[in-house]
mmCIF file of C-alpha atoms in Angstrom:
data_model
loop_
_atom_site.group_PDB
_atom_site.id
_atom_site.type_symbol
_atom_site.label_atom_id
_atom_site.label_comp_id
_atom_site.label_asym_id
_atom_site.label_seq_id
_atom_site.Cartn_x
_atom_site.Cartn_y
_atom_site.Cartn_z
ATOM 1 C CA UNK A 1 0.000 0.000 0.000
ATOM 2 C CA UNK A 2 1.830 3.265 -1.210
ATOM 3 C CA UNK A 3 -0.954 5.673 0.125
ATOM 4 C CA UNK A 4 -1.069 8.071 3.195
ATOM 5 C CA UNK A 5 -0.519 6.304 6.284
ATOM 6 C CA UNK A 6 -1.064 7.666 10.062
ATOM 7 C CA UNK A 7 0.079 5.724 13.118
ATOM 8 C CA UNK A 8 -1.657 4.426 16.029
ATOM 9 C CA UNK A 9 -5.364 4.921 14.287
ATOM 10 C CA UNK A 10 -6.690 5.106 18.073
ATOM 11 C CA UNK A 11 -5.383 6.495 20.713
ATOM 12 C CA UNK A 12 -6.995 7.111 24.485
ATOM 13 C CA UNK A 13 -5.380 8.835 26.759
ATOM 14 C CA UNK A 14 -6.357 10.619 30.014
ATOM 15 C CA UNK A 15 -5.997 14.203 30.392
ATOM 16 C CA UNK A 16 -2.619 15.764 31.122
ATOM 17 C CA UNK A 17 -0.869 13.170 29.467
ATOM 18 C CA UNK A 18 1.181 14.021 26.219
ATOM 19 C CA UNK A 19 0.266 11.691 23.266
ATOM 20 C CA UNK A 20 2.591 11.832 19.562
ATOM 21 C CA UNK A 21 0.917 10.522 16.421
ATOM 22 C CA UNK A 22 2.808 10.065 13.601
ATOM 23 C CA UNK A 23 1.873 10.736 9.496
ATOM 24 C CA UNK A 24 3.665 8.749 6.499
ATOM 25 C CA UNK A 25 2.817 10.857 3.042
ATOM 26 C CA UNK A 26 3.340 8.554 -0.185
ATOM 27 C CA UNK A 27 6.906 9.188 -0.630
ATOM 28 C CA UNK A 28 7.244 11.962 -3.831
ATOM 29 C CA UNK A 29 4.933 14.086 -2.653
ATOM 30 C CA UNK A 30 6.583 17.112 -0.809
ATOM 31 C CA UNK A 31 3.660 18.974 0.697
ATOM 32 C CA UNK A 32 2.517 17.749 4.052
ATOM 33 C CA UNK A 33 -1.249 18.790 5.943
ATOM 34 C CA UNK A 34 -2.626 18.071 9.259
ATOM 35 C CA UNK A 35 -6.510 18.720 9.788
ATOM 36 C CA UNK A 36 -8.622 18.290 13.079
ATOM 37 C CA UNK A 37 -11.908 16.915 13.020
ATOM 38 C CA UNK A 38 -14.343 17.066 15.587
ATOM 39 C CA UNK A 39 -17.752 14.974 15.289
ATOM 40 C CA UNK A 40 -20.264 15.910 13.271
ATOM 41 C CA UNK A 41 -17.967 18.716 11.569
ATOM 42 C CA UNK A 42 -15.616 19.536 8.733
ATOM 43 C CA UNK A 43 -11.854 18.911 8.787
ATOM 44 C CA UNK A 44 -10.562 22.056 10.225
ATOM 45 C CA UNK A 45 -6.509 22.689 9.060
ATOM 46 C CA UNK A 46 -3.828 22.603 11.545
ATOM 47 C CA UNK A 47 -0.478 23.003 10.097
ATOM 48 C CA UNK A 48 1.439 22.624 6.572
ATOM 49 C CA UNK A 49 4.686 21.431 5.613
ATOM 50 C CA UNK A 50 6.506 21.801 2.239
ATOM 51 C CA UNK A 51 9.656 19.505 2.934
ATOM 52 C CA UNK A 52 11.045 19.968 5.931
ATOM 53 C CA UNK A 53 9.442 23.573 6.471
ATOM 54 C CA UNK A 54 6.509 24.708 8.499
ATOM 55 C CA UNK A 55 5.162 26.921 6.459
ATOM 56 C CA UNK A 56 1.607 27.800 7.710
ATOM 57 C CA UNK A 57 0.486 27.296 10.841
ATOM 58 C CA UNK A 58 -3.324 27.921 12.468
ATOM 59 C CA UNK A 59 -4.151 29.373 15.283
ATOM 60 C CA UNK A 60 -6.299 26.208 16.094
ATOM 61 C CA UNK A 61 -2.330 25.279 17.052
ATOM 62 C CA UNK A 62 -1.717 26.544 20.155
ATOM 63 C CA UNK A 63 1.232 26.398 22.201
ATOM 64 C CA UNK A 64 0.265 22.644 23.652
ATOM 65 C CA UNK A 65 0.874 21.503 19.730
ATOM 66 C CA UNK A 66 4.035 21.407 17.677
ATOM 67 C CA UNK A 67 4.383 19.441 14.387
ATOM 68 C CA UNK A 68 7.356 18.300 12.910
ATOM 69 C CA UNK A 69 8.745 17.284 9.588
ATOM 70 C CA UNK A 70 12.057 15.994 10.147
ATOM 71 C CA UNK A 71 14.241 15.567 6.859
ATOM 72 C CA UNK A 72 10.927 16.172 4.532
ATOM 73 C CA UNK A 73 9.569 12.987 5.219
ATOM 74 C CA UNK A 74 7.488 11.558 8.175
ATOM 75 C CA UNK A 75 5.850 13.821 9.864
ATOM 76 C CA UNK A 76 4.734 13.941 13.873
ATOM 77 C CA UNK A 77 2.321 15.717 15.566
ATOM 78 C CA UNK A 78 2.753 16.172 19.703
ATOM 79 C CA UNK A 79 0.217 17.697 21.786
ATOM 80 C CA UNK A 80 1.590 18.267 25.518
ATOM 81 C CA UNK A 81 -0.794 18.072 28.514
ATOM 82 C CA UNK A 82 -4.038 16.816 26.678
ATOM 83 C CA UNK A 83 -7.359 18.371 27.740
ATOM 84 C CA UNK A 84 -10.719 16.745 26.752
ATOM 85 C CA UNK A 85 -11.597 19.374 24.344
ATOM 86 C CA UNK A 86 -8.569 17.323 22.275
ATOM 87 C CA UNK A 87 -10.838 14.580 21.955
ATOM 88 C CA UNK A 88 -11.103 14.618 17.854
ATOM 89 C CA UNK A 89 -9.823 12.764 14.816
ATOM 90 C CA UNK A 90 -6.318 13.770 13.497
ATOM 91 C CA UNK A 91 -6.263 13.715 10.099
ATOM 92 C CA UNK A 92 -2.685 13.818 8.014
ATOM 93 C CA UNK A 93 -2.684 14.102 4.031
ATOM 94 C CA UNK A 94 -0.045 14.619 1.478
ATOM 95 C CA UNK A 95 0.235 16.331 -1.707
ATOM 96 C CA UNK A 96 2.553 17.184 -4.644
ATOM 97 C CA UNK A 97 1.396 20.106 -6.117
ATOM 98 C CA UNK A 98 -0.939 21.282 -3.617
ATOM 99 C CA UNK A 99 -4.154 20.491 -5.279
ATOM 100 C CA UNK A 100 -4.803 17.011 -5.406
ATOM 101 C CA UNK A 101 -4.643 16.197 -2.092
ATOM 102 C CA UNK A 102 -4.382 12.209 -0.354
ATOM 103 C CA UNK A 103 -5.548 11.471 2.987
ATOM 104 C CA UNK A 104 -4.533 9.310 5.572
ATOM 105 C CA UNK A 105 -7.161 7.027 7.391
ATOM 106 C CA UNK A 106 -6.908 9.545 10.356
ATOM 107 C CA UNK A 107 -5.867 8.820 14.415
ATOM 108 C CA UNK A 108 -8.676 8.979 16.531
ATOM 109 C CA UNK A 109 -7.762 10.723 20.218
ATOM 110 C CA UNK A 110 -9.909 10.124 23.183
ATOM 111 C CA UNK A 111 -9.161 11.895 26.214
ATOM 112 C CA UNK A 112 -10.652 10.753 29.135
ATOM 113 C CA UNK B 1 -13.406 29.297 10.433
ATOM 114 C CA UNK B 2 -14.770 26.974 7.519
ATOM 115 C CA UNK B 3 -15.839 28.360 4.190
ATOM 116 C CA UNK B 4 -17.774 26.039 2.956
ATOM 117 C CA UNK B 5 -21.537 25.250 4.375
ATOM 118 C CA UNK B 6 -23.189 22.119 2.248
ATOM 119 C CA UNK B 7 -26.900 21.535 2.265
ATOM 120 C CA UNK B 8 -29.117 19.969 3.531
ATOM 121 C CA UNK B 9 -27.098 18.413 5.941
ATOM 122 C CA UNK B 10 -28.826 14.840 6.044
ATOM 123 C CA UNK B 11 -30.337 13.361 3.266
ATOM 124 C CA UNK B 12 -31.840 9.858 3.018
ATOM 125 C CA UNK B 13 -32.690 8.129 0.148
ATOM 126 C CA UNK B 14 -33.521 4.801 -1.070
ATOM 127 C CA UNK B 15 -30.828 2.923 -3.332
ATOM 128 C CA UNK B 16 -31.549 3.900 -7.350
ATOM 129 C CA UNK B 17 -32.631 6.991 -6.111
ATOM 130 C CA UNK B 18 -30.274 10.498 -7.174
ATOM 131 C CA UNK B 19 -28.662 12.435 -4.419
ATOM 132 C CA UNK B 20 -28.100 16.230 -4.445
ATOM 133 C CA UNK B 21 -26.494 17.868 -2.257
ATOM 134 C CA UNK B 22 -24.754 21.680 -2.702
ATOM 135 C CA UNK B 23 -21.860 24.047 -1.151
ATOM 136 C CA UNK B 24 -22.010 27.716 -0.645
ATOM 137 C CA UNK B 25 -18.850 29.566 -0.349
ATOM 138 C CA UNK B 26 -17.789 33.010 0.465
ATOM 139 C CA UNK B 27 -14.795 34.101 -1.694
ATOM 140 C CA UNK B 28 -13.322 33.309 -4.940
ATOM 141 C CA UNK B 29 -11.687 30.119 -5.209
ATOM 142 C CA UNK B 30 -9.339 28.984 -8.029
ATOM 143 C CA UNK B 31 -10.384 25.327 -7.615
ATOM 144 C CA UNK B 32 -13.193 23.473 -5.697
ATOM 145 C CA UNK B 33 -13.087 19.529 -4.612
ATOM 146 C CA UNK B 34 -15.793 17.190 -3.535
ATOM 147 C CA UNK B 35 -14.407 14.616 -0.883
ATOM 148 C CA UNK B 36 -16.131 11.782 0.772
ATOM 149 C CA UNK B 37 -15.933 10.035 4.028
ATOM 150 C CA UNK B 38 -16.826 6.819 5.391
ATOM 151 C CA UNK B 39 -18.017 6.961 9.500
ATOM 152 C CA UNK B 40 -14.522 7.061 11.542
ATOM 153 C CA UNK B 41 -12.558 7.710 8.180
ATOM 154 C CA UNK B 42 -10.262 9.364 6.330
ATOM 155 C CA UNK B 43 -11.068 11.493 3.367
ATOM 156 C CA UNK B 44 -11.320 10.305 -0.597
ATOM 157 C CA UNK B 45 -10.929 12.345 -3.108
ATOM 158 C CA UNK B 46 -14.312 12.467 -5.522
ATOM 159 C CA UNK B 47 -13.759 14.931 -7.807
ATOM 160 C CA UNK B 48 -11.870 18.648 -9.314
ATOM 161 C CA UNK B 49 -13.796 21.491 -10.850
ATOM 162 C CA UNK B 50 -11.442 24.774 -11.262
ATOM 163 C CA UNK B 51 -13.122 27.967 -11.405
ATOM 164 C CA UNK B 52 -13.528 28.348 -15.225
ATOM 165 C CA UNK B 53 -15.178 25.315 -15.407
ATOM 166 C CA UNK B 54 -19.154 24.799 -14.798
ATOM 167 C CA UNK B 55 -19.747 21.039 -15.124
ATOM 168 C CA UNK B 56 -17.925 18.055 -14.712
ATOM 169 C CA UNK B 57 -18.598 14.302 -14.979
ATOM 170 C CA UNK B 58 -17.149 11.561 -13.339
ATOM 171 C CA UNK B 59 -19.232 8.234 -13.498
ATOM 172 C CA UNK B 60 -22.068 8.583 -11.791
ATOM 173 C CA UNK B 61 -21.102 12.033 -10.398
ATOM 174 C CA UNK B 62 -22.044 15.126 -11.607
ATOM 175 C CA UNK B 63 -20.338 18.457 -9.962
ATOM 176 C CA UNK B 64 -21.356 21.999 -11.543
ATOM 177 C CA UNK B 65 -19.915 25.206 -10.244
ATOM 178 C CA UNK B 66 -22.005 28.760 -10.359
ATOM 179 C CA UNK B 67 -19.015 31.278 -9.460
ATOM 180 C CA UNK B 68 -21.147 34.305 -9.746
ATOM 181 C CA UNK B 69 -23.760 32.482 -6.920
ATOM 182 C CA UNK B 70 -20.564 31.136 -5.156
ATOM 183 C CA UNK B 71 -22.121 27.376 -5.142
ATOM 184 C CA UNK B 72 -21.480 24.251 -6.600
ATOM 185 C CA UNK B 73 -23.703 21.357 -6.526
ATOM 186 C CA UNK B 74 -22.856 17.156 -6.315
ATOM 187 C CA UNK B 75 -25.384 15.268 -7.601
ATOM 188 C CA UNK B 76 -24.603 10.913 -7.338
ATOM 189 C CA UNK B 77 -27.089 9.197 -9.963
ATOM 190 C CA UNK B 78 -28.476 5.239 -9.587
ATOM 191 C CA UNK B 79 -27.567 5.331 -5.981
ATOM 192 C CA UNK B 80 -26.219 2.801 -4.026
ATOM 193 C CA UNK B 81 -25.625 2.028 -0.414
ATOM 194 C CA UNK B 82 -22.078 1.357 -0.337
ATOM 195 C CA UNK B 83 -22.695 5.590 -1.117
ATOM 196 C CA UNK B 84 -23.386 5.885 2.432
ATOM 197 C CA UNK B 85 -21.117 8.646 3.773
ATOM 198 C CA UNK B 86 -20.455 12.395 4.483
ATOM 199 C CA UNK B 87 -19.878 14.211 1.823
ATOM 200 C CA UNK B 88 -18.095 17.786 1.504
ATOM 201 C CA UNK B 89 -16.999 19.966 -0.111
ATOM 202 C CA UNK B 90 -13.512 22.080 -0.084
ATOM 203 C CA UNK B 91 -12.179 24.953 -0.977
ATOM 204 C CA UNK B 92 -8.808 26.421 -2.008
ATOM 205 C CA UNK B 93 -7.149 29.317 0.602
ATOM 206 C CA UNK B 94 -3.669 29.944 -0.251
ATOM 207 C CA UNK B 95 -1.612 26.900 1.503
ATOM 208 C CA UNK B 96 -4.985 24.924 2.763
ATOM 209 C CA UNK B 97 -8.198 23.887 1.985
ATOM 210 C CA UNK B 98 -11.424 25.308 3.827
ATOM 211 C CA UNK B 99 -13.440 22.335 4.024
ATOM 212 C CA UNK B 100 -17.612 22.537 4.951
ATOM 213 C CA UNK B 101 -19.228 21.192 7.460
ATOM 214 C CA UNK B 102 -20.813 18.102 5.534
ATOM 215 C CA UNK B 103 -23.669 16.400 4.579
ATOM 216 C CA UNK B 104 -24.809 12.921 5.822
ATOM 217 C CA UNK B 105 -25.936 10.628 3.043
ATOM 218 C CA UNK B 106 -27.702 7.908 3.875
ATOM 219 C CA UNK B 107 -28.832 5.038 0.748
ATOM 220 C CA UNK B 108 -31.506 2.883 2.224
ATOM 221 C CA UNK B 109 -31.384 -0.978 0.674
#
């Protein structure tokens, strides 16, 4: 399988605790996205990547969140001292020109 | 905040029935995408219609795009209940997409 993949696809964790989820794009494509979902809404964007550089950044990302993108590859996404309003599905997708966009089957945080 | 806002925001129907569902907007938009998701999901990609473009096919999907009325339509022909999913629509905003809030499909057997 050469698409997106994200890693663990569930995660529950109780509040406080710090929690790292981690986003494979298909390998040529240099632009990397990370979206928050909440039930019942639509993806809401997070953060971009194009190679190794953060290049965008919402202010949905507050200082509890940083993103990574070591070496223009993997990508990880840490969020420090998890509060219940966390609680969403993380959603990481990958792109090569920045139109045609592929998802990843998304992590799933529950914090408890 | 989301650009995007699709209507209605459930729809059930029963399979070989058309869906329709549509996406307002708020600013101009070089491109606008269709993507669909299955409950606890990620995101496929349905389908591409740029700005000077007003209708495009794709099997049984048929996307237009009013620019002037800033709204674009999705309408799924023969339905069938493997189509059971939220549906939205996104649209371009310099590095991201805005994406809408969705609408529920549901094809009843």
């Amino acid at each position: 399988d050469t698409g997106v993949s994200q890693d663990p696809r569930h995660k529950i964790t109780k509040r406080g605790q710090n929690v790292t989820f981690r986003c494979d794009p298909i390998s040529e494509h240099n632009r990397l996205y990370w979206y928050r979902q909440t039930l019942g809404q639509g993806p809401e964007f997070l953060t971009y990547f194009q190679n190794e550089a953060q290049l965008e950044k919402s202010r949905l990302l507050s200082d509890r969140f940083s993103a990574e993108r070591p070496k223009g590859s993997f990508s990880t996404l840490e969020i420090q001292r998890t509060e219940q309003g966390d609680s969403a599905m993380y959603l990481c997708a990958s792109s090569p020109t920045g139109v045609l966009w592929d998802f990843g089957p998304g992590t799933r945080l529950t914090v408890t | 905040s989301q650009q995007g806002e699709e209507d209605p925001q459930a729809l059930s129907i029963q399979e070989g029935e058309n869906a329709t569902m549509n996406c307002s907007y708020k600013t101009s938009i070089n491109n606008l995408q269709w993507y669909r998701q299955n409950s606890g999901r990620g995101l496929v990609h349905l389908i591409l219609i740029r700005s000077n473009e007003r209708e495009k096919h794709s099997g049984r999907l048929r996307v237009t795009l009013d620019t002037s009325k800033k709204s674009s339509s999705l309408l799924i022909t023969a339905s069938r209940a493997a189509d059971t999913a939220s549906y939205f629509c996104a649209t371009d905003g310099g590095n991201q997409f805005y994406f809408g809030t969705g609408t529920s499909l549901t094809v009843i057997p």
